[in-house]
Every structure is written in C-alpha cells, then in structure tokens.
mmCIF file of C-alpha atoms and ligand atoms in Angstrom:
data_model
loop_
_atom_site.group_PDB
_atom_site.id
_atom_site.type_symbol
_atom_site.label_atom_id
_atom_site.label_comp_id
_atom_site.label_asym_id
_atom_site.label_seq_id
_atom_site.Cartn_x
_atom_site.Cartn_y
_atom_site.Cartn_z
ATOM 1 C CA MET A 1 53.790 -63.832 -49.499
ATOM 2 C CA LYS A 2 51.558 -60.070 -48.538
ATOM 3 C CA LEU A 3 52.256 -56.895 -47.341
ATOM 4 C CA ILE A 4 49.694 -55.974 -45.525
ATOM 5 C CA PHE A 5 48.751 -52.090 -44.854
ATOM 6 C CA ALA A 6 45.309 -52.048 -42.291
ATOM 7 C CA ILE A 7 45.115 -47.763 -41.232
ATOM 8 C CA VAL A 8 43.465 -48.188 -38.163
ATOM 9 C CA GLN A 9 41.830 -45.534 -35.099
ATOM 10 C CA ASP A 10 44.258 -44.477 -32.557
ATOM 11 C CA GLN A 11 42.112 -46.053 -30.106
ATOM 12 C CA ASP A 12 41.686 -49.751 -31.639
ATOM 13 C CA ALA A 13 46.036 -49.813 -31.656
ATOM 14 C CA SER A 14 46.380 -51.529 -28.826
ATOM 15 C CA ASN A 15 43.579 -54.109 -28.806
ATOM 16 C CA VAL A 16 44.548 -55.446 -32.491
ATOM 17 C CA ILE A 17 48.131 -55.375 -31.801
ATOM 18 C CA ASP A 18 48.208 -57.716 -28.723
ATOM 19 C CA ALA A 19 45.499 -59.498 -31.018
ATOM 20 C CA LEU A 20 47.868 -60.701 -33.402
ATOM 21 C CA THR A 21 51.479 -60.447 -31.858
ATOM 22 C CA GLU A 22 49.235 -63.147 -29.638
ATOM 23 C CA LYS A 23 48.555 -64.876 -33.061
ATOM 24 C CA ARG A 24 51.979 -64.804 -33.317
ATOM 25 C CA PHE A 25 51.493 -62.406 -36.257
ATOM 26 C CA ARG A 26 54.270 -60.144 -36.589
ATOM 27 C CA VAL A 27 53.170 -56.262 -36.947
ATOM 28 C CA THR A 28 55.060 -53.338 -37.193
ATOM 29 C CA LYS A 29 52.967 -49.801 -36.165
ATOM 30 C CA LEU A 30 53.328 -46.425 -37.427
ATOM 31 C CA SER A 31 52.464 -43.209 -36.438
ATOM 32 C CA SER A 32 49.887 -41.428 -38.709
ATOM 33 C CA SER A 33 47.019 -39.020 -39.774
ATOM 34 C CA GLY A 34 44.334 -38.479 -42.125
ATOM 35 C CA GLY A 35 44.394 -35.987 -44.856
ATOM 36 C CA PHE A 36 40.931 -35.096 -43.939
ATOM 37 C CA LEU A 37 40.130 -35.027 -40.657
ATOM 38 C CA LYS A 38 43.686 -34.058 -39.758
ATOM 39 C CA ALA A 39 43.848 -35.800 -36.573
ATOM 40 C CA GLY A 40 46.023 -38.820 -35.996
ATOM 41 C CA ASN A 41 45.208 -42.949 -37.174
ATOM 42 C CA THR A 42 47.574 -45.827 -37.004
ATOM 43 C CA THR A 43 48.946 -48.136 -39.977
ATOM 44 C CA LEU A 44 50.056 -51.490 -39.295
ATOM 45 C CA LEU A 45 51.883 -53.102 -41.804
ATOM 46 C CA MET A 46 52.293 -57.181 -41.927
ATOM 47 C CA GLY A 47 54.367 -59.137 -44.105
ATOM 48 C CA VAL A 48 51.632 -62.425 -43.418
ATOM 49 C CA GLU A 49 51.638 -65.660 -46.230
ATOM 50 C CA GLU A 50 48.399 -65.402 -47.855
ATOM 51 C CA LYS A 51 47.196 -68.630 -45.791
ATOM 52 C CA ASP A 52 47.365 -66.519 -43.265
ATOM 53 C CA MET A 53 45.305 -63.252 -44.436
ATOM 54 C CA ASP A 54 41.664 -64.866 -43.144
ATOM 55 C CA GLU A 55 42.328 -64.911 -39.304
ATOM 56 C CA LEU A 56 44.261 -61.611 -39.715
ATOM 57 C CA PHE A 57 41.802 -60.340 -41.747
ATOM 58 C CA ASP A 58 38.944 -61.767 -38.583
ATOM 59 C CA ILE A 59 41.237 -60.366 -35.348
ATOM 60 C CA LEU A 60 41.519 -57.383 -37.491
ATOM 61 C CA GLU A 61 37.440 -57.541 -38.198
ATOM 62 C CA GLU A 62 37.377 -58.243 -34.285
ATOM 63 C CA ASN A 63 38.941 -55.606 -32.410
ATOM 64 C CA CYS A 64 39.060 -52.309 -34.939
ATOM 65 C CA SER A 65 35.437 -50.556 -34.646
ATOM 66 C CA VAL A 66 33.406 -47.816 -36.545
ATOM 67 C CA ARG A 67 32.792 -44.973 -35.015
ATOM 68 C CA ASP A 68 30.870 -41.202 -35.853
ATOM 69 C CA GLU A 69 33.148 -38.468 -35.876
ATOM 70 C CA ALA A 70 31.721 -35.076 -35.011
ATOM 71 C CA THR A 71 34.489 -32.003 -36.721
ATOM 72 C CA SER A 72 33.407 -28.678 -38.287
ATOM 73 C CA MET A 73 34.194 -27.658 -41.461
ATOM 74 C CA VAL A 74 35.608 -24.303 -42.491
ATOM 75 C CA ALA A 75 33.534 -22.444 -45.749
ATOM 76 C CA MET A 76 34.435 -19.013 -47.167
ATOM 77 C CA THR A 77 31.074 -16.929 -47.830
ATOM 78 C CA SER A 78 30.925 -14.324 -49.783
ATOM 79 C CA PRO A 79 30.603 -11.825 -50.590
ATOM 80 C CA SER A 80 32.811 -10.844 -47.803
ATOM 81 C CA ASP A 81 35.292 -13.480 -47.372
ATOM 82 C CA SER A 82 35.050 -14.388 -43.987
ATOM 83 C CA PHE A 83 35.024 -18.657 -43.256
ATOM 84 C CA MET A 84 32.321 -19.596 -41.468
ATOM 85 C CA PRO A 85 33.532 -23.402 -39.868
ATOM 86 C CA TYR A 86 30.008 -25.727 -39.887
ATOM 87 C CA PRO A 87 30.314 -29.055 -38.405
ATOM 88 C CA LEU A 88 30.251 -31.927 -39.951
ATOM 89 C CA ASN A 89 29.884 -36.102 -38.933
ATOM 90 C CA VAL A 90 31.227 -38.295 -40.672
ATOM 91 C CA ARG A 91 31.971 -42.659 -40.052
ATOM 92 C CA VAL A 92 35.674 -43.402 -39.225
ATOM 93 C CA GLY A 93 36.119 -47.164 -40.550
ATOM 94 C CA GLY A 94 36.906 -49.762 -38.653
ATOM 95 C CA ALA A 95 39.887 -50.062 -40.812
ATOM 96 C CA THR A 96 41.545 -49.607 -44.245
ATOM 97 C CA ILE A 97 43.349 -52.567 -45.924
ATOM 98 C CA PHE A 98 46.482 -52.509 -48.719
ATOM 99 C CA ILE A 99 46.857 -55.445 -49.870
ATOM 100 C CA LEU A 100 50.290 -55.606 -51.949
ATOM 101 C CA ASP A 101 52.734 -58.698 -53.178
ATOM 102 C CA VAL A 102 55.743 -59.087 -51.831
ATOM 103 C CA ALA A 103 59.180 -59.702 -54.253
ATOM 104 C CA GLU A 104 61.596 -60.905 -51.934
ATOM 105 C CA TYR A 105 61.103 -61.451 -47.864
ATOM 106 C CA ASN A 106 64.475 -61.677 -45.724
ATOM 107 C CA ARG A 107 65.487 -61.331 -41.738
ATOM 108 C CA TYR A 108 69.096 -61.169 -41.090
HETATM 109 P P1 LIG B 201 40.487 -39.082 -43.052
HETATM 110 O O1 LIG B 201 41.511 -38.818 -44.266
HETATM 111 O O2 LIG B 201 40.698 -38.177 -42.298
HETATM 112 O O3 LIG B 201 39.469 -39.770 -43.358
HETATM 113 C C1 LIG B 201 38.483 -40.382 -41.875
HETATM 114 C C2 LIG B 201 37.158 -40.271 -42.820
HETATM 115 O O4 LIG B 201 36.509 -38.704 -43.286
HETATM 116 C C3 LIG B 201 36.763 -40.998 -43.591
HETATM 117 O O5 LIG B 201 36.545 -42.560 -43.110
HETATM 118 C C4 LIG B 201 36.031 -40.777 -44.344
HETATM 119 O O6 LIG B 201 34.776 -41.591 -44.171
HETATM 120 C C5 LIG B 201 35.119 -39.090 -43.889
HETATM 121 N N1 LIG B 201 36.436 -38.343 -45.475
HETATM 122 C C6 LIG B 201 37.588 -38.746 -46.243
HETATM 123 N N2 LIG B 201 37.362 -37.905 -47.176
HETATM 124 C C7 LIG B 201 36.789 -37.536 -47.352
HETATM 125 C C8 LIG B 201 36.897 -36.874 -48.647
HETATM 126 N N3 LIG B 201 37.203 -36.541 -49.484
HETATM 127 N N4 LIG B 201 35.130 -35.951 -48.870
HETATM 128 C C9 LIG B 201 34.542 -36.747 -47.166
HETATM 129 N N5 LIG B 201 34.767 -37.927 -46.597
HETATM 130 C C10 LIG B 201 35.698 -38.112 -46.917
HETATM 131 P P2 LIG B 201 37.970 -43.743 -43.822
HETATM 132 O O7 LIG B 201 37.245 -44.054 -45.229
HETATM 133 O O8 LIG B 201 37.607 -44.863 -42.962
HETATM 134 O O9 LIG B 201 38.987 -43.460 -43.936
HETATM 135 C C11 LIG B 201 39.816 -43.035 -42.839
HETATM 136 C C12 LIG B 201 41.258 -43.249 -42.736
HETATM 137 O O10 LIG B 201 42.069 -44.211 -43.489
HETATM 138 C C13 LIG B 201 41.734 -41.833 -43.124
HETATM 139 O O11 LIG B 201 42.204 -40.971 -42.354
HETATM 140 C C14 LIG B 201 42.514 -41.874 -44.053
HETATM 141 O O12 LIG B 201 43.626 -42.089 -43.746
HETATM 142 C C15 LIG B 201 42.575 -43.487 -44.201
HETATM 143 N N6 LIG B 201 42.607 -43.846 -45.621
HETATM 144 C C16 LIG B 201 40.791 -44.369 -46.510
HETATM 145 N N7 LIG B 201 41.235 -44.784 -47.249
HETATM 146 C C17 LIG B 201 42.429 -44.199 -47.900
HETATM 147 C C18 LIG B 201 43.586 -44.506 -49.535
HETATM 148 N N8 LIG B 201 42.483 -44.322 -50.253
HETATM 149 N N9 LIG B 201 44.140 -44.051 -49.387
HETATM 150 C C19 LIG B 201 44.643 -43.776 -48.034
HETATM 151 N N10 LIG B 201 43.997 -43.724 -47.192
HETATM 152 C C20 LIG B 201 43.079 -43.592 -46.810
#
C-alpha cells in the first residue's frame, strides 16, 4: 500500500473529492496553505493499493487545473530602505503529489 499526499487548489478540492469517493477511494481532506503564496490550498491524504494508483492519478489529472495567479512581492529598495511592491505571476500546478510506502495499515 502507498500513502499519497496531493496538494490541490481549493477551487478543485470539492470536485476531485467527489470523483474519488464515487470510485470508492478513501480520502482525508486537510486545510493547508502554500509557503510561497501564503494562500489556502487543500492537502488530500489517501491510502491506496498500488494496483489502483493509475486510476487515482487519472482522477486527479482530470479534476485539477493549472492556473496562473497574480500576486505581488515586496522588495526592499536601498538606500532609503523603503518597501516597494512589484507584480509577479506564478503558475500554480493542478496537483503536487508525494508518494510514500506504508509499513502497516489498520482500521478498527
Ligand atoms: P505555494 O508554496 O504557495 O506555491 C505556489 C506556486 O508558487 C508554486 O506552484 C510555484 O509556481 C511558485 N513557487 C513556489 N515556491 C517558489 C519559490 N521558492 N520561488 C519561485 N516560485 C515559487 P506549485 O509548484 O504548483 O505548488 C503549489 C503548492 O504545492 C505550493 O503552494 C505548496 O503548498 C505545495 N508544494 C509544491 N511543491 C512542494 C514541495 N516540494 N514541498 C511541499 N509543498 C509543496
């Protein structure tokens, strides 16, 4: 068994969870935030058998979209040491996925 962490955008979370549970995958939803944008995102925690992983990744790919986000970073200007915001576009992925081996899985 593998443990999958998938970080997805909040806008996609509801659809992807519905699609996963419809196919009988078990999912835990965690509210999270990205360190770079400091914006909310969703982390999905899923324990899956290796034979089912391709189906799970297909569902993530179908339901998670790449989006361009406009944000502003702050730069310090010298010599006055004042802070200047400047616009920045970042491409946020549909899903960032981590796959871990599971030593043991029990449900009581
Ligand atoms: P954030 O950290 O808010 O990052 C949002 C997007 O900003 C990233 O999209 C990437 O395009 C850009 N970005 C992130 N860190 C950057 C940096 N140090 N310099 C320049 N640009 C940067 P994604 O790569 O698709 O990541 C989406 C979210 O997935 C991230 O939100 C974070 O919550 C998570 N994530 C991505 N890679 C991760 C990793 N290696 N470890 C832990 N979490 C990760």
